[in-house]
Structures are given as C-alpha cells and as structure tokens.
mmCIF file of C-alpha atoms and ligand atoms in Angstrom:
data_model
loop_
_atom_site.group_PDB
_atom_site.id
_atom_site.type_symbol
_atom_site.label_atom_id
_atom_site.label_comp_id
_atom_site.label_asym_id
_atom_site.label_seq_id
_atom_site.Cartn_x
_atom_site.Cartn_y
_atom_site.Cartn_z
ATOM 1 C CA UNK A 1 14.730 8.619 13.584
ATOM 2 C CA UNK A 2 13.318 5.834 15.469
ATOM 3 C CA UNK A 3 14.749 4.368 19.135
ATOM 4 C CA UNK A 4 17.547 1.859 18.879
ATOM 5 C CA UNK A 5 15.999 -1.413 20.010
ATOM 6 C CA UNK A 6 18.314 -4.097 20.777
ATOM 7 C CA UNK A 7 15.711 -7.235 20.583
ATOM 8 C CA UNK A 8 16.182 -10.578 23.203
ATOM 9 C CA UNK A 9 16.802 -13.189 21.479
ATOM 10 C CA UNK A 10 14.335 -16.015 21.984
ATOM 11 C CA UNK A 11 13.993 -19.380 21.084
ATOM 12 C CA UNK A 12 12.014 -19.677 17.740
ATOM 13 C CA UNK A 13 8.468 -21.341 17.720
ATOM 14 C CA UNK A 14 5.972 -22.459 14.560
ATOM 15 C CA UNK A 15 2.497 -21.177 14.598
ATOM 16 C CA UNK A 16 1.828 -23.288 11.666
ATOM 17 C CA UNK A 17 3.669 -21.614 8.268
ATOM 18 C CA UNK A 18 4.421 -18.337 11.131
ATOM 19 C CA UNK A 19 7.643 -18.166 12.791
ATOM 20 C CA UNK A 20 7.539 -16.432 16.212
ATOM 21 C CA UNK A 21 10.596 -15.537 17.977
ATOM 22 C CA UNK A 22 14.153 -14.867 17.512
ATOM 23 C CA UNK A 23 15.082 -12.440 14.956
ATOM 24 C CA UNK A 24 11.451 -13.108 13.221
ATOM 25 C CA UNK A 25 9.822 -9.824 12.565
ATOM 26 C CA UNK A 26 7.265 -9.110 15.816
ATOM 27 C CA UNK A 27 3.744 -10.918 14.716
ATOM 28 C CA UNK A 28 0.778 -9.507 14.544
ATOM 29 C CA UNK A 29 -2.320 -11.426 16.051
ATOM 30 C CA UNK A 30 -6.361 -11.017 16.963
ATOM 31 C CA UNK A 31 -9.209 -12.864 17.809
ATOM 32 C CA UNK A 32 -12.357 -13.381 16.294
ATOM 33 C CA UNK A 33 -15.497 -12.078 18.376
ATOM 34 C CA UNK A 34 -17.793 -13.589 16.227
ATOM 35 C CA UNK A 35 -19.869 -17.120 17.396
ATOM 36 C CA UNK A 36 -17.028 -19.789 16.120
ATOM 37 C CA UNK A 37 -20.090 -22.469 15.164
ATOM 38 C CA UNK A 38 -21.306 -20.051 12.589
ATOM 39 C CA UNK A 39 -18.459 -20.580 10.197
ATOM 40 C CA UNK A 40 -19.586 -18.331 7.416
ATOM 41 C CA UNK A 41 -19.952 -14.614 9.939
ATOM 42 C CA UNK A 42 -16.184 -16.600 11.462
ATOM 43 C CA UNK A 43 -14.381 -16.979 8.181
ATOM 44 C CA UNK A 44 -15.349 -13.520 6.927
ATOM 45 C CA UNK A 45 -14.318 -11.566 10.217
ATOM 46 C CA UNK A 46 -10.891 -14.063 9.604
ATOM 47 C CA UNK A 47 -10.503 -12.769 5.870
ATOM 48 C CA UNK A 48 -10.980 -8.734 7.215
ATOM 49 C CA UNK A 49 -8.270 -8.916 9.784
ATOM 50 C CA UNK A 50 -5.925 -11.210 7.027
ATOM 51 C CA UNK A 51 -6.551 -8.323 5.078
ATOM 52 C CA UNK A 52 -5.658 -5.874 7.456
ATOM 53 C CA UNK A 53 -2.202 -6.954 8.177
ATOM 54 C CA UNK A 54 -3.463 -10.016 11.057
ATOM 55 C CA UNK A 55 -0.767 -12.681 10.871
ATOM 56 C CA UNK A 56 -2.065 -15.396 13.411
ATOM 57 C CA UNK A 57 -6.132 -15.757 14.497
ATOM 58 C CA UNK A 58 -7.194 -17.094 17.719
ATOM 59 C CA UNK A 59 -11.214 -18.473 17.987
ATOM 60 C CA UNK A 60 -12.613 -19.559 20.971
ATOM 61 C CA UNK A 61 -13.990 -23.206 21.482
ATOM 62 C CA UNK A 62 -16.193 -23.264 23.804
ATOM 63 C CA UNK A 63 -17.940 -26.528 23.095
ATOM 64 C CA UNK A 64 -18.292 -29.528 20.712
ATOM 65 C CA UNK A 65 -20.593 -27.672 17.971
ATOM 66 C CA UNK A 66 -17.746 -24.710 17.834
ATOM 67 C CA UNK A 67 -14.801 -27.796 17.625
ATOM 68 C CA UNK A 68 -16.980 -29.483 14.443
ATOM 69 C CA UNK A 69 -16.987 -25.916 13.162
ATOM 70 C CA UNK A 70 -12.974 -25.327 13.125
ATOM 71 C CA UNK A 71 -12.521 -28.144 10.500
ATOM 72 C CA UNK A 72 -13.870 -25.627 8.080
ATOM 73 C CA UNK A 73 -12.420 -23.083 9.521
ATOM 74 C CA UNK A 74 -9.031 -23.826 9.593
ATOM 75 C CA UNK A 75 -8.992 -25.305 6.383
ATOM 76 C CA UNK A 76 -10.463 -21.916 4.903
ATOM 77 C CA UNK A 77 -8.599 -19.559 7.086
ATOM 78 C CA UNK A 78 -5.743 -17.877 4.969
ATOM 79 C CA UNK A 79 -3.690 -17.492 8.182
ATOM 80 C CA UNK A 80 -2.392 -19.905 11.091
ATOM 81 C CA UNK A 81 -5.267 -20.757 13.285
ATOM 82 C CA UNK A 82 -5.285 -20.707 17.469
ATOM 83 C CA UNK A 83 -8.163 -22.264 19.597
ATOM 84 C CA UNK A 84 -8.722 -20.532 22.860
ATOM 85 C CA UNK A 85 -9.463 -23.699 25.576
ATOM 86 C CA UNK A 86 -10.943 -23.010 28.773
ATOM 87 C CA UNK A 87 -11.771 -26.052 31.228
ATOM 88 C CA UNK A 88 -12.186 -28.718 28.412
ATOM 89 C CA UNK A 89 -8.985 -30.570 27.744
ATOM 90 C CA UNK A 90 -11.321 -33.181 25.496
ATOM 91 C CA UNK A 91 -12.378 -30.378 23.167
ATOM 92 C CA UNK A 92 -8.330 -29.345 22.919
ATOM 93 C CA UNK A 93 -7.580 -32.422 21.566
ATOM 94 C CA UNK A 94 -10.648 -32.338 18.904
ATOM 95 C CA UNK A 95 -9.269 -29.216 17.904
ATOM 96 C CA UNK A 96 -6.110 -30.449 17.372
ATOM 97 C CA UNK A 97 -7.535 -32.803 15.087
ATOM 98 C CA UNK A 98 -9.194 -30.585 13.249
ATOM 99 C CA UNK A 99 -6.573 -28.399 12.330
ATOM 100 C CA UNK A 100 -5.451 -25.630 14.182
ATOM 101 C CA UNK A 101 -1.805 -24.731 14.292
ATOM 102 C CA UNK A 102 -1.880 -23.025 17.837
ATOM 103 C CA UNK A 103 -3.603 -23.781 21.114
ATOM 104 C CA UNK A 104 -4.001 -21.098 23.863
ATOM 105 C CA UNK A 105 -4.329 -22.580 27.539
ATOM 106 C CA UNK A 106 -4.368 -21.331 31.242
ATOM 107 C CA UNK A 107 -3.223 -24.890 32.956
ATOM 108 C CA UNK A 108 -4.227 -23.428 36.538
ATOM 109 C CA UNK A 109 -7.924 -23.530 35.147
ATOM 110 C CA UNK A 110 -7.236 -27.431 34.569
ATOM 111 C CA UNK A 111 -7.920 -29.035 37.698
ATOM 112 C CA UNK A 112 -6.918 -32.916 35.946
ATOM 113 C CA UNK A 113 -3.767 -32.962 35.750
ATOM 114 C CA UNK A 114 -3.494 -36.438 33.945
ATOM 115 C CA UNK A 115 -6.027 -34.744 31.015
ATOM 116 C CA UNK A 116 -4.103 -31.925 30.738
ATOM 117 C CA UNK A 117 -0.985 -34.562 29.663
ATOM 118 C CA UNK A 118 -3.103 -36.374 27.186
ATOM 119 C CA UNK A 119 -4.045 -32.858 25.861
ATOM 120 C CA UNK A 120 0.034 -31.489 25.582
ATOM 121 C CA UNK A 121 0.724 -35.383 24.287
ATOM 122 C CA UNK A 122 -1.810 -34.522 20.948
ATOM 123 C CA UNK A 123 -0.645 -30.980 21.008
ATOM 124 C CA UNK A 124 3.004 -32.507 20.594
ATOM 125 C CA UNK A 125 2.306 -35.619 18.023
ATOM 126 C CA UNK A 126 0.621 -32.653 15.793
ATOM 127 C CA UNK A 127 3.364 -30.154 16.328
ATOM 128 C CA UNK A 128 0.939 -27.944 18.100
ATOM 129 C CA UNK A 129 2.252 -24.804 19.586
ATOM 130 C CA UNK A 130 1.135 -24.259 23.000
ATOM 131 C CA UNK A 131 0.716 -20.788 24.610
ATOM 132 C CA UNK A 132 0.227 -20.998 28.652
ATOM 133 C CA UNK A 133 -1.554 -18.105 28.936
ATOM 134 C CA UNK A 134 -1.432 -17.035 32.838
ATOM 135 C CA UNK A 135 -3.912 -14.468 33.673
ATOM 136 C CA UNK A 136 -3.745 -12.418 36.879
ATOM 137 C CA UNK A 137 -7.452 -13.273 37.554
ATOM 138 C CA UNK A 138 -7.142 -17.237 37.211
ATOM 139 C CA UNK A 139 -3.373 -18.329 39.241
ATOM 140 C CA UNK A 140 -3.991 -21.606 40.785
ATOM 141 C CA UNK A 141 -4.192 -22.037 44.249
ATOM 142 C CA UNK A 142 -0.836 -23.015 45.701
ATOM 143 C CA UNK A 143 0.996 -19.706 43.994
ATOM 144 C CA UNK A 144 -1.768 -18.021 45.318
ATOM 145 C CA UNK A 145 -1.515 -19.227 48.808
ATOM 146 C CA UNK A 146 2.475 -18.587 48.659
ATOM 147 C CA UNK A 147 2.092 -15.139 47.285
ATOM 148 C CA UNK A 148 -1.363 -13.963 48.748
ATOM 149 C CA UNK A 149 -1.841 -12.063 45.247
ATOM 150 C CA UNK A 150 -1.577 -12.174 41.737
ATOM 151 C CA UNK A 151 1.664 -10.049 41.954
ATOM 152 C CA UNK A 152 4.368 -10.487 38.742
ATOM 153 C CA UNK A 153 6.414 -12.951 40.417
ATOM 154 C CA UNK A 154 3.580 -15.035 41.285
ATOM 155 C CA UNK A 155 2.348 -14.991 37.872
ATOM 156 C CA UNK A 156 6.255 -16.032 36.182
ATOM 157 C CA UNK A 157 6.450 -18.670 38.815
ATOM 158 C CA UNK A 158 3.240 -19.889 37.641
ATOM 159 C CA UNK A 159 4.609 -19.816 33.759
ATOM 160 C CA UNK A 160 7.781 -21.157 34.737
ATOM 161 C CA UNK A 161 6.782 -24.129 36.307
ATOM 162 C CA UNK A 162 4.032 -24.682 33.297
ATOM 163 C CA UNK A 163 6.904 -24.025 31.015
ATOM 164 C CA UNK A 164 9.519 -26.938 32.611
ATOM 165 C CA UNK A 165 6.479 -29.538 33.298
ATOM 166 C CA UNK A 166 6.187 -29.478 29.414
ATOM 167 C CA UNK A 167 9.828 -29.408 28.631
ATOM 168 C CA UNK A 168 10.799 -31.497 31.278
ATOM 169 C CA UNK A 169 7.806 -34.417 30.976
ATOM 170 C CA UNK A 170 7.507 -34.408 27.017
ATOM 171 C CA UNK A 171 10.512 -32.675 25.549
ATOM 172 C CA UNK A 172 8.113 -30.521 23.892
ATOM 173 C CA UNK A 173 9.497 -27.406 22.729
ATOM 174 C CA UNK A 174 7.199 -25.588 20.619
ATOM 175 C CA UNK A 175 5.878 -23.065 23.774
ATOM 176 C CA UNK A 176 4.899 -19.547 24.118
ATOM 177 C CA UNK A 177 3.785 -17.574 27.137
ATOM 178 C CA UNK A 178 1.469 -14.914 27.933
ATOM 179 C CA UNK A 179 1.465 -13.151 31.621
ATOM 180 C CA UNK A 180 -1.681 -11.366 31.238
ATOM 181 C CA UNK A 181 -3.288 -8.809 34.190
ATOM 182 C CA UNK A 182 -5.719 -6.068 33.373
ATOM 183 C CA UNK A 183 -2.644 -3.242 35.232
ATOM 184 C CA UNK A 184 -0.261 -2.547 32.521
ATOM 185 C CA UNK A 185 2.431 -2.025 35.071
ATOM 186 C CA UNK A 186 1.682 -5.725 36.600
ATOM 187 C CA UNK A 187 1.680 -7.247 33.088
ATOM 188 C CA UNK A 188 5.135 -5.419 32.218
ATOM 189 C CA UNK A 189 6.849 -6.044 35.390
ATOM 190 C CA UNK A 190 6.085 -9.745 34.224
ATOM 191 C CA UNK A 191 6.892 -9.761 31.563
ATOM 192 C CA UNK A 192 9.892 -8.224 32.560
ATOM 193 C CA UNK A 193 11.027 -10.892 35.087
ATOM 194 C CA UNK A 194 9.818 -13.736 32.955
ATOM 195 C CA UNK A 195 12.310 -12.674 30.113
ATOM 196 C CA UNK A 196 15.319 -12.366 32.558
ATOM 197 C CA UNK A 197 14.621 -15.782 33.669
ATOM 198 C CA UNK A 198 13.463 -17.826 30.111
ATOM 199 C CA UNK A 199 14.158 -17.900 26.536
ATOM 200 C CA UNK A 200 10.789 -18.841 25.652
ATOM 201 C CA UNK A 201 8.987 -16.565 23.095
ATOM 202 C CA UNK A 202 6.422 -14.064 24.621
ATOM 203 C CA UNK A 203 2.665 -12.883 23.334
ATOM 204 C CA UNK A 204 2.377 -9.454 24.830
ATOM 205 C CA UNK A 205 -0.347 -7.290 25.708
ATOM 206 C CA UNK A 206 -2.669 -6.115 28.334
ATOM 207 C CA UNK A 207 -5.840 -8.111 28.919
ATOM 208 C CA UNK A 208 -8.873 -6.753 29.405
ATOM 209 C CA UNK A 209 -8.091 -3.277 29.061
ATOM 210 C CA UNK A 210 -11.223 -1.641 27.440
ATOM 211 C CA UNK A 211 -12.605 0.198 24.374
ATOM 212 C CA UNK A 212 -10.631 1.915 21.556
ATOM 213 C CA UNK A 213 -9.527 5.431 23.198
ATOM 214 C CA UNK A 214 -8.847 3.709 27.205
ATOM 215 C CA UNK A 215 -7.615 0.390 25.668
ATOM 216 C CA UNK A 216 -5.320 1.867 22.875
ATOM 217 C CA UNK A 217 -3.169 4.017 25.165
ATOM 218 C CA UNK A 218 -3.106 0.837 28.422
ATOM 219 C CA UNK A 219 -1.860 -1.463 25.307
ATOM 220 C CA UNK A 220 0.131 1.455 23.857
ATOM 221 C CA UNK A 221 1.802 2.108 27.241
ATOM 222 C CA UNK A 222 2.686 -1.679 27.895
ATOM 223 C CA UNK A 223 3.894 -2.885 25.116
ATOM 224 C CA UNK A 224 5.877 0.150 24.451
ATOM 225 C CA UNK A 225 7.471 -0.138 27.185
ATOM 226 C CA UNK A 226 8.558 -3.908 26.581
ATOM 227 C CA UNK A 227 9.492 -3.270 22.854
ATOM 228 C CA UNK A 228 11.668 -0.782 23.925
ATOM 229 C CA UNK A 229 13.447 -3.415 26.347
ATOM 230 C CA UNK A 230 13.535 -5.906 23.058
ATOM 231 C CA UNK A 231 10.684 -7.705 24.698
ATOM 232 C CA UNK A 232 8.157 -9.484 23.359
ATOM 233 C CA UNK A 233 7.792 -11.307 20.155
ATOM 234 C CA UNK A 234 4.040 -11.691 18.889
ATOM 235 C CA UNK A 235 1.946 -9.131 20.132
ATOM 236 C CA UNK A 236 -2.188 -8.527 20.213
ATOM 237 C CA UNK A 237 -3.296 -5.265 21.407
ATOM 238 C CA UNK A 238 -6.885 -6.605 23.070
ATOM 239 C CA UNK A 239 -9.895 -3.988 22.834
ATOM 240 C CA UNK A 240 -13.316 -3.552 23.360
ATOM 241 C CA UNK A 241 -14.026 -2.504 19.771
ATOM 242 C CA UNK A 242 -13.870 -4.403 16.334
ATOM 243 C CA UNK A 243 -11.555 -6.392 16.308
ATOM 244 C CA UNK A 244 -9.353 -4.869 13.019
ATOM 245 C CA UNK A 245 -8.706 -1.782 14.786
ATOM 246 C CA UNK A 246 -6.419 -4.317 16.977
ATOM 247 C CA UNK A 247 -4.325 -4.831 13.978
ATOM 248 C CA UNK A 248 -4.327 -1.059 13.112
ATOM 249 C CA UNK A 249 -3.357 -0.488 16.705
ATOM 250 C CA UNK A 250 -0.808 -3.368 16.782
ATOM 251 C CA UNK A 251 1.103 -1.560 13.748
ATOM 252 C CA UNK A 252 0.960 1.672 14.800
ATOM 253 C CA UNK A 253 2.979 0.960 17.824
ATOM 254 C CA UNK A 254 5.350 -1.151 15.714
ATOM 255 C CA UNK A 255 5.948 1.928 13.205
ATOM 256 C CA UNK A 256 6.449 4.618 15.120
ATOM 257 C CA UNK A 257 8.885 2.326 17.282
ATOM 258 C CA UNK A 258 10.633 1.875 14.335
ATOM 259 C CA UNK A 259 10.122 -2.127 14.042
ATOM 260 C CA UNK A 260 7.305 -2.717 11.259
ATOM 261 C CA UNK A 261 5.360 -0.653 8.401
ATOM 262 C CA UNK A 262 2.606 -2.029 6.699
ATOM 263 C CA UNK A 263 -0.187 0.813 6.163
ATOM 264 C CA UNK A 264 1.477 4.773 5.203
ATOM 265 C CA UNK A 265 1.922 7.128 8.188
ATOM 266 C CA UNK A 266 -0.512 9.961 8.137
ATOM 267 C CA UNK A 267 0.303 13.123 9.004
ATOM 268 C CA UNK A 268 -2.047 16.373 9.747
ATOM 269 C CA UNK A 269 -1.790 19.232 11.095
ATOM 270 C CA UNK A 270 -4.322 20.111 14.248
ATOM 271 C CA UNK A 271 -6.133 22.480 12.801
ATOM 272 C CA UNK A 272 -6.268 26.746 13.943
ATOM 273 C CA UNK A 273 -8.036 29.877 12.575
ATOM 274 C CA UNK A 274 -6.319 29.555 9.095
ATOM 275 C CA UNK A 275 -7.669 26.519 8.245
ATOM 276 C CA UNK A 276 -10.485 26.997 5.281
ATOM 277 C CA UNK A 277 -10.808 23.047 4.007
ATOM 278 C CA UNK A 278 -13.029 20.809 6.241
ATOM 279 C CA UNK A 279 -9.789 18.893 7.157
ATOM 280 C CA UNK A 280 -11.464 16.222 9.831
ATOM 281 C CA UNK A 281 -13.969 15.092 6.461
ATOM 282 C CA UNK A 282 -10.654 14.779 4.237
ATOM 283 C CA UNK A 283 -8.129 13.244 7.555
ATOM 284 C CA UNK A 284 -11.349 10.935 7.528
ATOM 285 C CA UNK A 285 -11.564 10.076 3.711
ATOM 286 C CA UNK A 286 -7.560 9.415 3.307
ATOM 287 C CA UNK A 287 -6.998 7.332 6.629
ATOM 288 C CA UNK A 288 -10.349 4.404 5.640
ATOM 289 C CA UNK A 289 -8.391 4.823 2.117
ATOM 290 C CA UNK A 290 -4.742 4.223 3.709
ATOM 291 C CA UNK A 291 -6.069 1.133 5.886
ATOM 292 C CA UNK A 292 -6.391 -0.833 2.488
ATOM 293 C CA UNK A 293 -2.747 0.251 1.276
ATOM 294 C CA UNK A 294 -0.060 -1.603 2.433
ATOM 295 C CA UNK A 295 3.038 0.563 1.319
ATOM 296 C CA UNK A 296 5.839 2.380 3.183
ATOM 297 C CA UNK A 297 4.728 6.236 2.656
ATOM 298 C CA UNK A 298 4.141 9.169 4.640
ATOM 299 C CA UNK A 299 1.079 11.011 3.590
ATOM 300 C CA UNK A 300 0.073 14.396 4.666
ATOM 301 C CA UNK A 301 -3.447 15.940 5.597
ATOM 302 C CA UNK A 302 -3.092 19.887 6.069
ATOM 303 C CA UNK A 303 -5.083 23.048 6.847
ATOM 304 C CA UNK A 304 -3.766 25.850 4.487
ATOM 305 C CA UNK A 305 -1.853 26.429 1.808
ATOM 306 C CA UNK A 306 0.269 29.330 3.499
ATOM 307 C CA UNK A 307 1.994 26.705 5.827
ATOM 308 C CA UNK A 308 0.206 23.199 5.002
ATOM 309 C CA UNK A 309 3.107 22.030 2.257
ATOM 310 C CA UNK A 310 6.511 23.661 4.248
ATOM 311 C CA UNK A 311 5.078 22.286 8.137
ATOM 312 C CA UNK A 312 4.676 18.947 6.086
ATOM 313 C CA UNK A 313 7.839 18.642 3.535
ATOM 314 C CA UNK A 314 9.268 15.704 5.132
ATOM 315 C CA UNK A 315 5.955 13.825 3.999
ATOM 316 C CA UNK A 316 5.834 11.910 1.006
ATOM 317 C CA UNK A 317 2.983 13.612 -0.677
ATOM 318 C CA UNK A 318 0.126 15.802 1.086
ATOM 319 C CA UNK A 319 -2.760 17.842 0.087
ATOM 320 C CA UNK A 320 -3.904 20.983 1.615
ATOM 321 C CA UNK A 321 -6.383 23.839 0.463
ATOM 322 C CA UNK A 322 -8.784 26.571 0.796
ATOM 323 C CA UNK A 323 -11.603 28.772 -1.021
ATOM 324 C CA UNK A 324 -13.015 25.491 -3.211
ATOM 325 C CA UNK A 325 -9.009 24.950 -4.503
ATOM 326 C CA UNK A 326 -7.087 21.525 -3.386
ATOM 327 C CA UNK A 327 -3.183 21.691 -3.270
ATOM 328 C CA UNK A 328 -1.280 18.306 -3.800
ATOM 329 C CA UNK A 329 2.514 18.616 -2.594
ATOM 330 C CA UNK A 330 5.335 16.069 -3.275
ATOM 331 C CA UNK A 331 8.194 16.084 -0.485
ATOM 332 C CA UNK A 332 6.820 19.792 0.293
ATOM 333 C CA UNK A 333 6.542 21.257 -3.390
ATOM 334 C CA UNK A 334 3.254 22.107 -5.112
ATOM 335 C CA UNK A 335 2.869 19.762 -7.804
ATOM 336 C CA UNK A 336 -0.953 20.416 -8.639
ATOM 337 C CA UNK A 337 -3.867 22.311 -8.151
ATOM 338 C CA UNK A 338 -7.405 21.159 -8.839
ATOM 339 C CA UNK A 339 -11.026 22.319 -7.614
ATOM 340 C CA UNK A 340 -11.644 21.302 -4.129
ATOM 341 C CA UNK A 341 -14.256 18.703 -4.920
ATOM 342 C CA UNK A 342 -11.513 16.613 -7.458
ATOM 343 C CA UNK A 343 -8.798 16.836 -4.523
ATOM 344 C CA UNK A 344 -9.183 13.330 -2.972
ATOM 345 C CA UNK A 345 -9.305 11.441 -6.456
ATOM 346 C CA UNK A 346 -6.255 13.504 -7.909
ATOM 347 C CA UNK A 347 -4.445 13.033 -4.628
ATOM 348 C CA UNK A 348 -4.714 8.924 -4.871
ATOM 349 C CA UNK A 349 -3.733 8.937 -8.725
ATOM 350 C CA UNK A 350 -0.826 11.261 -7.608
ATOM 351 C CA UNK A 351 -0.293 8.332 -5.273
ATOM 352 C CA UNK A 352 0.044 5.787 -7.845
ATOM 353 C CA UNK A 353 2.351 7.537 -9.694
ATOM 354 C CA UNK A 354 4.540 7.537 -6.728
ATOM 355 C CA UNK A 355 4.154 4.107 -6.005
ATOM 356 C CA UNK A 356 5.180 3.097 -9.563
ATOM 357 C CA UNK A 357 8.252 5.285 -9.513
ATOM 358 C CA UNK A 358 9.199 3.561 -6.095
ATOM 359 C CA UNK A 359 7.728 -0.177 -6.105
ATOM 360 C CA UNK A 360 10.416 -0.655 -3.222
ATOM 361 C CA UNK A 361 7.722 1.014 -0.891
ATOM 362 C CA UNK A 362 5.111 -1.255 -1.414
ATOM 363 C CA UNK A 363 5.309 -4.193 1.393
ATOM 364 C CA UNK A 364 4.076 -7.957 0.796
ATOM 365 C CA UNK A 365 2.924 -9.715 4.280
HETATM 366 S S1 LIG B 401 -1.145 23.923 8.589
HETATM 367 FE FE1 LIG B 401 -2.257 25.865 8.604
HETATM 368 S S2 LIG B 401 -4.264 25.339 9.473
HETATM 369 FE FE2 LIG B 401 -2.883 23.661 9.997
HETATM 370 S S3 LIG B 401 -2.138 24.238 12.027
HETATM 371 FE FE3 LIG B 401 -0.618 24.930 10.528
HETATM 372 S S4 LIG B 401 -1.189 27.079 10.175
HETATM 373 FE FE4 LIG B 401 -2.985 26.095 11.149
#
C-alpha cells in the first residue's frame, strides 16, 4: 500500500528530449562535482549517474575554458544537459551555443538587467529551458528591504516576478523554478505558496543540506512532505557525498511514496541473538549488486532460518542462513539450500530465473 497522491497539475516544460511537468513521471536530476573543463573525469561522472537512473545533469560554468568544454560535453552526454550560471550572463549565452538543453539562473545575482534579456532572448531562440533558481542566501535587495528576511513569501515574490518578466517581456514559456533555503521547513512552506499561486513546473529539494546520513533525512523530510501535497515535478536530493547516491536517494523517496521504481526494494531484518550469518557483509554484497538492476522486485536479506523466510514472505525472493548453510526463499518458501559460501551466486541466478518468468518487472528509463 502506498499513500494516495493526487499530483498538481503543471504546465509541461522540455529539458531537451525530457518532459518535466504535468502528468510526466517526477524526474530525476544531479550535478556533476567534477572540474567541467576536464571533459574526460566530466563525461565519466555523467555516464555513472545515467547509469544509475539520473535523467537530467546540471555542470557548472564557471568561466570561458569550462563553456569551450560543454561542446563536448553535451554532445557526449547520454542525458539532457543544464549549465549552472552565476554572475556571467556572456558565458550563458556561449553555453547556449554549445548545446545545453537547460540553463539554471538566480536573476537577483544579475545586477544588468539589459544582459540578463539578451541572455533569456538566446535561451528562447534555442528553446532553452530556464530554471530561476531563488536561493534564500542570494534575494535581491528590494524583496529584501520589503521583507527584512529571506522568509517563503519573500522568496515566491522573488520567483513570481522573475517568472512574469519572462512571460510577460518574451512570451517565453519554457520555465521552471526552484525556491531553495538550507531549512527544510522554509523551502516547503515555499514551495508551498509558490504552487498555490503558479502553474509553473517546480525542481524541489533542500539546498545545502549536508552529507549522506544529515542530508538524506533534511531532503527526505522536504520533499516528502511536498510529494505528498502532489508537489513538485523534477526533483534532486543535494548532498555532501558522491553524487550517485543523490539518484539512489532521489528513488528511494519516490518508491516508498509509491510514485517511481527503478532499483528492487531490499528488505532485512535488524538483526538479534538468533542471527548466525554475518548479515551486514551479505545486506552489503546484495544492495552494490541491486544498484546495477533496474527491475521492480522486492528482495530480502535475513538473519535465521527459524523466522528469516515467514517475517519476509511478502518479498520476492530472500536468502537467510546459519552454521555454513544459505537458504534462498521465493514469496516465503524454501526453494534451495546451498553451502554458505555459494549463497550470494545461487541467490542472483535464482534471480534471473525470476526475472525471465516475469520480464514485466524489469523497467527501461
Ligand atoms: S529474522 Fe531472525 S535474526 Fe533477524 S530479527 Fe528476526 S529473529 Fe532475529
């Protein structure tokens, strides 16, 4: 059973070949922490988090060398790619030019306004989709002096008034917003107010909000919270950490809400006096092998035989053991038992088997 989520529906934007909004399935996106001028260590951290289930890549441009570099890039990259512009609107429009299919901006940071046109102009001639990223830390000065602080209604005026100078100036549609603060409860109450007032599609997630354990459960929190309310409709779960456990993270949230599968579910029990099998090595050993499956399974890890297989029948298949024997289950029924040190390998053929009796569970991004 999973919550019933009634989704908003927003206005549909192109990331290149990816849809975003609507009734589009909720994207997946990361960014690359890698120097963007060294195109080889850039391309291969792009092909990992493709190959993790990454649907849209955002690089950072922070100067001309990293702009000549993104020709390369984007024409390599096997998934829509975003530049992240800070202060620059010149190197924008080279990177508009030389390929990419998003562009990320904060237009507070631009202090010309007349560059920042030219910039949306290129953005719009290329079909370009824009994200006005607004960031707690960086509102410009008049909502600032209005407001005092970066509170949430500061930050969706900001958006909001971004969001109609582009409509309004260039009937230029192709937008999505961010309303970023390092508070989850700020960025959701944004969020929040921004969707009662606009269609426009929204990238959600918590900025800045710290290394795996800390910045899993503030992203966790957040965008839970907003999925739940049928907000939000590309999300990236930022971290301190490499950047493909974002992806893992992203879709773990989206499964157990119910609203995308891509790797199997893995179960295991947390371990008491009865356990004789060095479960952590074997939890260890099936989840690295589950991150390169993309099916729709439940798997099961468990501690002993005497309750392992009935605690874990609603699983797909499981293993369990004890005393240098391994126990393989199907939908909590002993199927096989094999020395301890042949569990692992059995286990993945038993897998196999099970995936070509039910091809319908494996998933194609
Ligand atoms: S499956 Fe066995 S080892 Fe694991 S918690 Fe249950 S009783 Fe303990």
């Amino acid at each position: 059973m999973f919550p019933k989520i009634k989704r908003k529906k927003t206005k549909v934007v192109k990331v290149g070949s990816v849809l975003i909004g609507g009734e589009n399935p909720i994207r997946v996106q990361s960014m690359t922490n890698t120097d963007t001028r060294d195109v080889k260590a850039t391309l291969e951290q792009i092909y990992k988090l493709h190959y993790a289930g990454c649907e849209i890549i955002r690089v950072t441009i922070p100067d001309e060398k990293a702009v000549s570099a993104l020709k390369e890039i984007t024409k390599k990259s096997p998934m829509p790619v975003i530049a992240d512009l800070h202060f620059v609107t010149s190197l924008g429009e080279k990177a508009v030019k030389a390929g990419i299919a998003g562009i990320r901006i904060n237009p507070g940071t631009f202090k010309n306004l007349k560059n920042l046109d030219r910039l949306i102009e290129v953005c719009k001639d290329y079909g370009v989709c824009i994200r006005i990223g607004i960031n707690a830390g960086s509102l410009e000065t008049k909502i600032l002096k209005k407001y005092k602080t970066p509170t949430p209604s500061a930050m969706v005026e900001s958006a909001i008034n971004w969001v109609n100078y582009i409509v309004e100036k260039f009937d230029y549609q192709n937008i999505k917003v961010s309303l970023k603060s390092s508070n989850w409860w700020d960025t959701v109450k944004a969020y929040e107010l921004f969707s009662k007032k606009s269609d426009f599609p929204l990238h959600i997630g918590v900025t800045e909000a710290g290394g795996l354990i800390p910045g899993t459960i503030k992203n966790t929190m957040a965008i839970t919270y907003l999925l739940l309310k049928g907000i939000g409709d590309t999300l990236r779960v930022s971290l301190t950490a490499d950047p493909v456990e974002e992806v893992y993270v992203a879709y773990e949230i989206l499964r157990n809400l119910g609203l995308r599968t891509l790797h199997p579910d893995i179960i295991a029990c947390p371990m008491c006096g009865r356990c004789e099998i060095d479960l952590m090595k074997l939890y260890r050993e099936v989840e690295n092998w589950a991150k390169n499956v993309k099916a729709n399974l439940r798997l099961a890890v468990m501690g002993c035989i005497v309750n392992g297989p009935g605690e874990a029948k609603h699983a797909d298949l499981g293993i369990t053991g004890g005393k240098g024997v391994g126990i393989i289950f199907r939908e909590g029924k002993i199927i096989k038992k094999v020395p301890e040190d042949q569990l692992l390998n059995e286990f993945f053929k038993e897998i196999e088997t099970f995936l070509k009796e039910h091809p319908e569970r494996l998933i194609n991004l």
